[in-house]
PDB file of C-alpha atoms and ligand atoms in Angstrom:
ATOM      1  CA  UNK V1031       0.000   0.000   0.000  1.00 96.00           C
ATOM      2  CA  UNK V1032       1.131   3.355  -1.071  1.00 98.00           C
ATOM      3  CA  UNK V1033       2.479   5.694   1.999  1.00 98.00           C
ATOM      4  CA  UNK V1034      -1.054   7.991   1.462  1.00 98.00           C
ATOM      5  CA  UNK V1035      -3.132   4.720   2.090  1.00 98.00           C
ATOM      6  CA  UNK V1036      -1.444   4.330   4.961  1.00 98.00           C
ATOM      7  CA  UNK V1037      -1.988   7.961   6.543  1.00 98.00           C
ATOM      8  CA  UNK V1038      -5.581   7.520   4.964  1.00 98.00           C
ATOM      9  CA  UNK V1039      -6.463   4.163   6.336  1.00 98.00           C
ATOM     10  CA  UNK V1040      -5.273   4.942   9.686  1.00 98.00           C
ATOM     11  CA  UNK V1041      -7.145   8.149  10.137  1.00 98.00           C
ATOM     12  CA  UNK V1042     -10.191   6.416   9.930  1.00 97.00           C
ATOM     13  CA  UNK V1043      -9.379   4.933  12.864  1.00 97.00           C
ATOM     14  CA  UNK V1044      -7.817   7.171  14.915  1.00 98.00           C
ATOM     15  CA  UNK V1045      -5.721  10.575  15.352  1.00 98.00           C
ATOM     16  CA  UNK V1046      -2.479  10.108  14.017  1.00 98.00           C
ATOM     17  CA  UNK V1047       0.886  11.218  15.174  1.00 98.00           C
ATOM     18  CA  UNK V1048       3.749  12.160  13.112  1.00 98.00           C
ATOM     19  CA  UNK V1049       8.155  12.650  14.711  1.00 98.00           C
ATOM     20  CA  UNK V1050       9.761  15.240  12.671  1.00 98.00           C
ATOM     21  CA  UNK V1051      13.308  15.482  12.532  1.00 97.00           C
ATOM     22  CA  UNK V1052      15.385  18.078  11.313  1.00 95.00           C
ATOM     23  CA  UNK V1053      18.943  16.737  10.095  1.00 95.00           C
ATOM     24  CA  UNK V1054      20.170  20.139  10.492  1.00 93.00           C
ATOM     25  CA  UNK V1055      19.448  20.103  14.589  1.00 93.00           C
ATOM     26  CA  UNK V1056      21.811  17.057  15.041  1.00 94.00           C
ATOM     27  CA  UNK V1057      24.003  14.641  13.766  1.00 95.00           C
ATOM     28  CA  UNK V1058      22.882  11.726  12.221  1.00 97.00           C
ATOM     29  CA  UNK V1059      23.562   8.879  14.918  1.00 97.00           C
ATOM     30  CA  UNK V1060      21.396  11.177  17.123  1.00 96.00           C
ATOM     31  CA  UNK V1061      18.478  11.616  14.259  1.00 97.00           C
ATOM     32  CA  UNK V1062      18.761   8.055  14.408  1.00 98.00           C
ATOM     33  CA  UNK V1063      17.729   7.212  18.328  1.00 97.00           C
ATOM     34  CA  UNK V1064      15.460   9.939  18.190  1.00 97.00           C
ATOM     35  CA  UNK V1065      13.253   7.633  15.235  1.00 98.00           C
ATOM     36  CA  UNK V1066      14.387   4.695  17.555  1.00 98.00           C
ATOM     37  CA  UNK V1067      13.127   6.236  20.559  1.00 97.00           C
ATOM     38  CA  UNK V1068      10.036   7.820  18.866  1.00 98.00           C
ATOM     39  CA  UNK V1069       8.978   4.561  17.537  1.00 98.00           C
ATOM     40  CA  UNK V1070       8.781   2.989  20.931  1.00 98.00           C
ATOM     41  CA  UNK V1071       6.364   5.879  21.909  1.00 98.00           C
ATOM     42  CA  UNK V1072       4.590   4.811  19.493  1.00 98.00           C
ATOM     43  CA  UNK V1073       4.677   7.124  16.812  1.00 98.00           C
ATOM     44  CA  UNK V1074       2.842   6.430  13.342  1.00 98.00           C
ATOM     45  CA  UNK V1075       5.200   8.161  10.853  1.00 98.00           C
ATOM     46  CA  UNK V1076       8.898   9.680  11.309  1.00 98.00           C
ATOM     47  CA  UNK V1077       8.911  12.907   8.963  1.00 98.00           C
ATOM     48  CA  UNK V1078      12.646  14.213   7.945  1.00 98.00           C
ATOM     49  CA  UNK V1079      13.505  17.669   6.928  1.00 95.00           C
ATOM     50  CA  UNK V1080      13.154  21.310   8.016  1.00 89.00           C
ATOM     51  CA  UNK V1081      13.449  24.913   6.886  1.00 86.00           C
ATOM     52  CA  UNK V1082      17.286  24.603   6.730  1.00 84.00           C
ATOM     53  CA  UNK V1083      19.055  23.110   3.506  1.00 83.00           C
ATOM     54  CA  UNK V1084      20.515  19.911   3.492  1.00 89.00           C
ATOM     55  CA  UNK V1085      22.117  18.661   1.013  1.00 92.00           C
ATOM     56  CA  UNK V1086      21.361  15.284  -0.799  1.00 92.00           C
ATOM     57  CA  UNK V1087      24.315  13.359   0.840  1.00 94.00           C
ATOM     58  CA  UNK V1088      23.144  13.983   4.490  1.00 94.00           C
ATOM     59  CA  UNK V1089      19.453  13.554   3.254  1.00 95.00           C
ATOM     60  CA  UNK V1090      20.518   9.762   2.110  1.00 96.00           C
ATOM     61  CA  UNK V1091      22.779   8.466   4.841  1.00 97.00           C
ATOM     62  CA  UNK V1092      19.843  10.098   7.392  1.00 97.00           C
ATOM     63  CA  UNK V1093      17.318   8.148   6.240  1.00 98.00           C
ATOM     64  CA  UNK V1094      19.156   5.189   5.455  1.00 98.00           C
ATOM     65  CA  UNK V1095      20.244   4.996   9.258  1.00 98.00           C
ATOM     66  CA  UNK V1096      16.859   5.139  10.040  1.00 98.00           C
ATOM     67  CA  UNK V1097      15.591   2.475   7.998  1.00 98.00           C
ATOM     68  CA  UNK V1098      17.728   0.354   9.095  1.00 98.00           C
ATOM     69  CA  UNK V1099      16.894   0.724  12.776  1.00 98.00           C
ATOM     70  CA  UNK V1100      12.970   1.313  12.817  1.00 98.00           C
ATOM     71  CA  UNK V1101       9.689  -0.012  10.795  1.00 97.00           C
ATOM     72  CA  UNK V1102       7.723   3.136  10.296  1.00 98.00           C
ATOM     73  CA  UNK V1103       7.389   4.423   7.184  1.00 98.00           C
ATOM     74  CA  UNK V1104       9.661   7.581   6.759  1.00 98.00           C
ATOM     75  CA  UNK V1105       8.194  10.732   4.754  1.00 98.00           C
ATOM     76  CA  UNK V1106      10.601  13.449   3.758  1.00 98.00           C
ATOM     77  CA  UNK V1107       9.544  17.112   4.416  1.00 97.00           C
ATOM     78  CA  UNK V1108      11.228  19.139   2.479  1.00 96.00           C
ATOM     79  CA  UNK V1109      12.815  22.434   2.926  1.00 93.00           C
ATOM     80  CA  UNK V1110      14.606  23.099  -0.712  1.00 93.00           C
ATOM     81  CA  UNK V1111      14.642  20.923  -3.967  1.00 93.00           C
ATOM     82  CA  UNK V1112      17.921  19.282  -2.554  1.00 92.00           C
ATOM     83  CA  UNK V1113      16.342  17.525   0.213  1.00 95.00           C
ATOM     84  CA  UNK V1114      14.952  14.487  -1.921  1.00 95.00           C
ATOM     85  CA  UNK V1115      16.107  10.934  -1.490  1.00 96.00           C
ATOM     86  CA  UNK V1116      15.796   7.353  -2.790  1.00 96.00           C
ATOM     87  CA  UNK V1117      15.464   5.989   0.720  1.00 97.00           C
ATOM     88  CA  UNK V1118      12.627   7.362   1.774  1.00 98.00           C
ATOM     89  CA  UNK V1119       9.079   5.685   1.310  1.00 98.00           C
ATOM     90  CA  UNK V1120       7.520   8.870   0.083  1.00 98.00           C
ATOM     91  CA  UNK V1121       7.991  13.102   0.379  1.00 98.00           C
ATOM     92  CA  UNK V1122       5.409  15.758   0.877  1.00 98.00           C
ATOM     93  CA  UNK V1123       5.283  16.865  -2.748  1.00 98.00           C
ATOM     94  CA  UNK V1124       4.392  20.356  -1.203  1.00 98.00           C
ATOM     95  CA  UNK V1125       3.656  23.932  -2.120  1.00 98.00           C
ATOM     96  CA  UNK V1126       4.075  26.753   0.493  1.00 98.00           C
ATOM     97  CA  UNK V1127       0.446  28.568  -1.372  1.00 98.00           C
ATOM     98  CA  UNK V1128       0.775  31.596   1.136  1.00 98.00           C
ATOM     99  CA  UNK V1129       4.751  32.432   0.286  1.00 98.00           C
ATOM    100  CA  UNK V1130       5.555  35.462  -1.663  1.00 98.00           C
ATOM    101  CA  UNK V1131       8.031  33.731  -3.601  1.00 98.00           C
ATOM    102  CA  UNK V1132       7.234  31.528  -6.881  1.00 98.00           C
ATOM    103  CA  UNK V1133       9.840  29.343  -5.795  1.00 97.00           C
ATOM    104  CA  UNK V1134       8.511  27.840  -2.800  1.00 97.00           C
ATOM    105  CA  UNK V1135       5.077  27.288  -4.309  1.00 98.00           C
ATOM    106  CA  UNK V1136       6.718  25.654  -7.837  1.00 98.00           C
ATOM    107  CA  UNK V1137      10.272  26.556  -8.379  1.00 97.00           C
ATOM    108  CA  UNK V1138      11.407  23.986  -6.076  1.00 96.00           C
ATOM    109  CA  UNK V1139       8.819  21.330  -6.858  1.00 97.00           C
ATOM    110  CA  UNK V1140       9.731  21.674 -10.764  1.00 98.00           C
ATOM    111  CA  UNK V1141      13.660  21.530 -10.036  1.00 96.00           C
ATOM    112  CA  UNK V1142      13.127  17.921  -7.761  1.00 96.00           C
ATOM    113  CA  UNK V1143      10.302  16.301 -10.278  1.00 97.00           C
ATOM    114  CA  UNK V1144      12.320  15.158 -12.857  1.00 97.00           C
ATOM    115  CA  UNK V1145      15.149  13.187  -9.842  1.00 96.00           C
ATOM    116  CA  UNK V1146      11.934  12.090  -7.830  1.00 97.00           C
ATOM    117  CA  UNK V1147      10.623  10.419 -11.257  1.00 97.00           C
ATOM    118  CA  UNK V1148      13.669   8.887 -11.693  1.00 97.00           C
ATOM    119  CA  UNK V1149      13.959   7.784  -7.829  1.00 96.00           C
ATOM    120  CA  UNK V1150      10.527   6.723  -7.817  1.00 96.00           C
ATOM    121  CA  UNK V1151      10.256   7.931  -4.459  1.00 97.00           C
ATOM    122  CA  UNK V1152       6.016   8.162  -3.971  1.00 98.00           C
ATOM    123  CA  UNK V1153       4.990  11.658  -4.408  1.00 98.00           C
ATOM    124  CA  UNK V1154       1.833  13.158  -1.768  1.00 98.00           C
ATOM    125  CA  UNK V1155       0.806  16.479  -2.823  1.00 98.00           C
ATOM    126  CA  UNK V1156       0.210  18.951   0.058  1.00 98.00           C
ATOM    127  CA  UNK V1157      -1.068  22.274   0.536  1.00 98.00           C
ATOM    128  CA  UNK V1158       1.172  23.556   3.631  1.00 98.00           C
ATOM    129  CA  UNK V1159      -0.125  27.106   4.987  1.00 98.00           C
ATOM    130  CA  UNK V1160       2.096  28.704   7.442  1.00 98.00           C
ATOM    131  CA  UNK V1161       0.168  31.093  10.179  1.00 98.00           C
ATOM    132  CA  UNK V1162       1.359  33.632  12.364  1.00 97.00           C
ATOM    133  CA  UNK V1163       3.803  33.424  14.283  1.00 97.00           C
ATOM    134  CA  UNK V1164       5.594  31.339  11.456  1.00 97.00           C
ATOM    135  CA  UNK V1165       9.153  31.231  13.144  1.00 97.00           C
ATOM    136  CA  UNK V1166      11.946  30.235  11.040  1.00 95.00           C
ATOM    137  CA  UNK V1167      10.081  29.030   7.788  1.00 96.00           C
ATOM    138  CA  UNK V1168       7.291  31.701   7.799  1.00 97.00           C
ATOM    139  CA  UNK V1169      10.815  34.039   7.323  1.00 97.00           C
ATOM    140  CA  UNK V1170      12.392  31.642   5.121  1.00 96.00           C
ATOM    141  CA  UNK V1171       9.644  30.494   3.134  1.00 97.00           C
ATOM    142  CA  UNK V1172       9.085  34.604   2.866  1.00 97.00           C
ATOM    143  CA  UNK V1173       5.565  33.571   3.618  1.00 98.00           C
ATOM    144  CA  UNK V1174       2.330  36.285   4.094  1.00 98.00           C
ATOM    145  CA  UNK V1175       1.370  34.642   7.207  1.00 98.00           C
ATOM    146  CA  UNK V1176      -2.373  34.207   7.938  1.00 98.00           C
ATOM    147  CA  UNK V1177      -3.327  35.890  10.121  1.00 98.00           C
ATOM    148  CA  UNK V1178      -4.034  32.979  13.067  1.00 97.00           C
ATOM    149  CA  UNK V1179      -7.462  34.394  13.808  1.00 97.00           C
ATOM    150  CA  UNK V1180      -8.693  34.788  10.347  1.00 96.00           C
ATOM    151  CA  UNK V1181     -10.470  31.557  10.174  1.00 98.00           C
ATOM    152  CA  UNK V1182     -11.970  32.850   6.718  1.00 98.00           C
ATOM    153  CA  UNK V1183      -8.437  33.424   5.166  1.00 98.00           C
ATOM    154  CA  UNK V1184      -7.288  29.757   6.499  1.00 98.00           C
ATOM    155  CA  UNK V1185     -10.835  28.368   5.121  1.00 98.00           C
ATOM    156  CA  UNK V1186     -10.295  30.035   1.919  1.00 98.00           C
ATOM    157  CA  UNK V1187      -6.844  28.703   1.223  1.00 98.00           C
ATOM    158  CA  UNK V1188      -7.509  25.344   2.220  1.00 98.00           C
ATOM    159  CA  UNK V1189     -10.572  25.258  -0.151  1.00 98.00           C
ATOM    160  CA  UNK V1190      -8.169  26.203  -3.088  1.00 98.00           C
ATOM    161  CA  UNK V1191      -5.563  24.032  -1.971  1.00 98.00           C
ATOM    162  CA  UNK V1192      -8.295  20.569  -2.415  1.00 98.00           C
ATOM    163  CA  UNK V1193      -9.455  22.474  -5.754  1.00 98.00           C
ATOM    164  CA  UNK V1194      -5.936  22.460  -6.607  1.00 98.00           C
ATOM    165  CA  UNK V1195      -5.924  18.282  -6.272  1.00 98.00           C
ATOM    166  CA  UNK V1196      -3.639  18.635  -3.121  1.00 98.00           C
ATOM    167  CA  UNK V1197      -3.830  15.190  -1.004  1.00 98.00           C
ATOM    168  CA  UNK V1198      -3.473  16.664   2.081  1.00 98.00           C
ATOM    169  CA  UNK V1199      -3.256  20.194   4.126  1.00 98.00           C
ATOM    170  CA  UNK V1200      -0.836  21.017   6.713  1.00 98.00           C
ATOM    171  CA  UNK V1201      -1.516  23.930   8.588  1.00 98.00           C
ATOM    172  CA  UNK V1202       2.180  25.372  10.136  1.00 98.00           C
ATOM    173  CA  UNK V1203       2.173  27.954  13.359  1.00 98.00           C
ATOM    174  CA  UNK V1204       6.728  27.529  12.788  1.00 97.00           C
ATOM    175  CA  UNK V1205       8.716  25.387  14.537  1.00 96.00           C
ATOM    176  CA  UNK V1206       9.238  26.148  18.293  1.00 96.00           C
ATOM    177  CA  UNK V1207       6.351  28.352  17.890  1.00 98.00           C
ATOM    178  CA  UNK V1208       4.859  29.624  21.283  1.00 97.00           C
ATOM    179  CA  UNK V1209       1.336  29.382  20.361  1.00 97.00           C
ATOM    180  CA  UNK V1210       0.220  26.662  18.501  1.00 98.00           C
ATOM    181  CA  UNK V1211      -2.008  27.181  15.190  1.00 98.00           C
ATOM    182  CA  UNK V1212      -6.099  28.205  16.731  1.00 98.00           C
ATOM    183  CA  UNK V1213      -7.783  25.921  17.624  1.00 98.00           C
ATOM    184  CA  UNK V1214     -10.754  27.701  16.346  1.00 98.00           C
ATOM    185  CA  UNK V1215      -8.765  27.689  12.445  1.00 98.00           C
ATOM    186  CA  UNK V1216      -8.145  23.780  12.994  1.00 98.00           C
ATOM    187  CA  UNK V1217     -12.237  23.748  13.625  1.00 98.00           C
ATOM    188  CA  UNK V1218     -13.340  26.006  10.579  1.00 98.00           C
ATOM    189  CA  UNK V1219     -11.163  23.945   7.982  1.00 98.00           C
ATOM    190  CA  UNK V1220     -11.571  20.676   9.233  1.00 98.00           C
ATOM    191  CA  UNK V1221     -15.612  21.574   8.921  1.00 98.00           C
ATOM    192  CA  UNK V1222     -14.871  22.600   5.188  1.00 98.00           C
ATOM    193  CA  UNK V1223     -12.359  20.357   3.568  1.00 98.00           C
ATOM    194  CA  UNK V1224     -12.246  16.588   2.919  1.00 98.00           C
ATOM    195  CA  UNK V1225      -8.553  15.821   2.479  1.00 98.00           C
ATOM    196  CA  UNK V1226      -6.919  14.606   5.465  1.00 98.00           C
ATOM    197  CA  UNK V1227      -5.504  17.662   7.953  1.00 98.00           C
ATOM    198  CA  UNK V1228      -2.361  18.096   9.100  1.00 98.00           C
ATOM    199  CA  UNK V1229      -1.092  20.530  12.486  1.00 98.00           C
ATOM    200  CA  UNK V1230       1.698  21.015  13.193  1.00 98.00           C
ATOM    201  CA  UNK V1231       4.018  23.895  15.206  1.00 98.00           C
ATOM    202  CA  UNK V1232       4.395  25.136  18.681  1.00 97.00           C
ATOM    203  CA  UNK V1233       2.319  21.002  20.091  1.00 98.00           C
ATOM    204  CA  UNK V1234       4.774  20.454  23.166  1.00 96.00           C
ATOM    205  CA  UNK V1235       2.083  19.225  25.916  1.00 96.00           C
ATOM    206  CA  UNK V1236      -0.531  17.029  26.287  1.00 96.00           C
ATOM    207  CA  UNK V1237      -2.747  19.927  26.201  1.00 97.00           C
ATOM    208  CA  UNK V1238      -1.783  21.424  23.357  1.00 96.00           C
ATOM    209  CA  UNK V1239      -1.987  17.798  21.043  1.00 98.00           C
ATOM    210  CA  UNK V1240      -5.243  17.012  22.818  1.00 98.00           C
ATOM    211  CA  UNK V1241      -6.619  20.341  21.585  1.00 98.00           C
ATOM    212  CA  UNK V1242      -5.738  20.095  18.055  1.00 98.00           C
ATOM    213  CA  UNK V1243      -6.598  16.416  17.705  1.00 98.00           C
ATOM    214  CA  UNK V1244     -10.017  17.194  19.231  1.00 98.00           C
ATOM    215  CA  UNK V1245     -10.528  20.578  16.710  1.00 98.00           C
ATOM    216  CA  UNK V1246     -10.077  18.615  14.007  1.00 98.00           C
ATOM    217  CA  UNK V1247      -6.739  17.718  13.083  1.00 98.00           C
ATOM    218  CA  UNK V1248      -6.174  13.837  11.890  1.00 98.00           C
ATOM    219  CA  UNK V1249      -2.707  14.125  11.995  1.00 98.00           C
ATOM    220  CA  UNK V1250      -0.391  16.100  14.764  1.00 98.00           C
ATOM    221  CA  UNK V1251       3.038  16.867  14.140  1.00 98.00           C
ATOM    222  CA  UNK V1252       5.493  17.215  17.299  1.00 98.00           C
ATOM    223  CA  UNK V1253       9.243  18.121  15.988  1.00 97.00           C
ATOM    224  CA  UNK V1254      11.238  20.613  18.795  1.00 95.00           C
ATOM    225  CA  UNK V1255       9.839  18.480  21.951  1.00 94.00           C
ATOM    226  CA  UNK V1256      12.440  15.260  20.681  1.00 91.00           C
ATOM    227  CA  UNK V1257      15.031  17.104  19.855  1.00 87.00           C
ATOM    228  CA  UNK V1258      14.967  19.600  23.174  1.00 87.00           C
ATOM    229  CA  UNK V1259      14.237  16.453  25.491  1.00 86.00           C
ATOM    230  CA  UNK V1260      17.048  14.249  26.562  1.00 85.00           C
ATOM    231  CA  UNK V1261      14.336  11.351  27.433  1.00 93.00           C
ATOM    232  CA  UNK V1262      12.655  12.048  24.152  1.00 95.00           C
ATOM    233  CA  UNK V1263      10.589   8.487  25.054  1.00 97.00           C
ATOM    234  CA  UNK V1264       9.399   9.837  28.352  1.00 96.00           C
ATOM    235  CA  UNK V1265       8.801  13.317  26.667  1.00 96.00           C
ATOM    236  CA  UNK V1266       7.062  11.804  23.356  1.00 97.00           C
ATOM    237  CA  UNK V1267       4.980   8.706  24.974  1.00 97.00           C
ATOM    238  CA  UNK V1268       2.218  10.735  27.118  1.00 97.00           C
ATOM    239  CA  UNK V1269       1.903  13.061  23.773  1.00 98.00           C
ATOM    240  CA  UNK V1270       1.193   9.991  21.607  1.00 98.00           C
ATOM    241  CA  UNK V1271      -1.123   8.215  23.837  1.00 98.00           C
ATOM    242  CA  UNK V1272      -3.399  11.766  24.124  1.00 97.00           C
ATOM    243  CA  UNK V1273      -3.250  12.221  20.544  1.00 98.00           C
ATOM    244  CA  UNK V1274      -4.570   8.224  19.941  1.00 97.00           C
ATOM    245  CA  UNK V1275      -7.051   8.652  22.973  1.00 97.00           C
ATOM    246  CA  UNK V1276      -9.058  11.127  21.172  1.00 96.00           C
ATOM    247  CA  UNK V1277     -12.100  10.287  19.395  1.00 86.00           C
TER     248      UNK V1277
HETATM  249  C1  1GP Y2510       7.412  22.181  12.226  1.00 81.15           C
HETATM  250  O1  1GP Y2510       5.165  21.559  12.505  1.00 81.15           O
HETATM  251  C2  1GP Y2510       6.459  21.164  12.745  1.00 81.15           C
HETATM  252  O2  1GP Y2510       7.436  22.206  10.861  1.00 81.15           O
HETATM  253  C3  1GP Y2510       6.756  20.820  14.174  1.00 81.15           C
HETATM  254  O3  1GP Y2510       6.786  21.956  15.026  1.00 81.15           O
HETATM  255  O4  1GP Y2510       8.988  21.765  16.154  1.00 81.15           O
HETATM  256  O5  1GP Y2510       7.189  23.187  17.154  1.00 81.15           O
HETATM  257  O6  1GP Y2510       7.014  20.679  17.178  1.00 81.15           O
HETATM  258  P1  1GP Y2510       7.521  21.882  16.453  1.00 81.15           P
END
């Protein structure tokens, strides 16, 4: 089954919970026990990538490391056209729609095609909108943020991005964000939209991911929490089990 009937499948069952890790925060033996260590929390997915470059070489020997030592299937999230590689069971084929800049809503996408093709790395088309405060990639990404209590701007993107044939929406508040995206946005596009919903940004209690999960969102994203805890199973596990307790 493709990586997208995976995520798809399992959402009918329950919320779904997704590791990121950024190969720029660490080296790769450490990427490695974090995916080790999120695994035994019980995470569903392990996403790699971030907002900071990384060149194909890293990308590769990351994921292969991690394939090596876990099960769970291992999407890349990209931050640049470089960050594609054959060892990964699919990427977010994704378009920032709210960034100022062409290149991080197609430049990108149409550099990587033609490698991915080759790679035959699965492809998942996703809307990603990033909302205030946006942290690192809202200023990368040069992104207008939305405004994160304009549930009718939020609404209206997300429409376009499922007219648009994108598979699935991720809405971003940044990484290390201090607020997470509103709970009351989560609500309002999750009442519109059909494709599954992503959250992610700012989700480092099990407050915050019981929140999100219960507004709407069928898949939470925690990133900063593993890479800030030293215990990152003690620090991931209660997360997990809130976010699959909520029906
Ligand atoms: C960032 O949404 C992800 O792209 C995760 O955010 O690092 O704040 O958990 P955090």
């Amino acid at each position: 089954m493709t990586v997208y009937g995976q995520i798809c499948e399992l959402i009918q069952k329950r919320k779904v919970h997704m590791t990121l890790i950024d190969p720029a925060s660490q080296d790769i033996s450490r990427s490695t026990e974090i995916a080790v260590e999120a695994e035994r929390a019980g995470t569903d997915f392990i996403m790699i990538g971030g907002s900071t470059s990384i060149d194909m070489k890293t990308m590769d020997e990351t994921i292969e490391s991690i394939k090596k030592e876990t099960r769970k299937p291992v999407i890349i999230f990209p931050g640049s056209s470089s960050m594609i590689s054959r060892h990964a069971d699919a990427i977010y084929f994704m378009s920032l729609l709210n960034s100022r800049n062409p290149n991080f809503i197609i430049g990108h996408q149409v550099k990587a095609a033609p490698y991915l093709k080759k790679m035959g790395v699965e492809t998942i088309p996703m809307g990603y909108l990033v909302f205030d405060p946006g942290m690192t990639v809202g200023k990368v990404g040069e992104a207008d943020l939305i405004d994160n209590n304009k549930e009718d701007c939020a609404v209206a993107y997300s429409l376009a991005a499922q007219m648009m044939g994108m598979k699935l929406i991720y809405l971003e508040a940044g990484s290390g964000a201090p607020v997470t995206v509103n709970p009351n946005i989560v609500k309002a596009v999750k009442s519109q939209v059909s494709v599954p919903l992503i959250v992610g940004g700012g989700i480092r209690t099990r407050e915050n991911a019981s929140l999100i999960a219960r507004s709407g969102a069928d898949v939470v994203v925690t990133g900063t929490i593993v890479e800030k805890a030293g215990k990152v199973y003690d620090a991931l596990m209660p997360i997990i089990q809130e976010i699959k307790s909520v029906r």
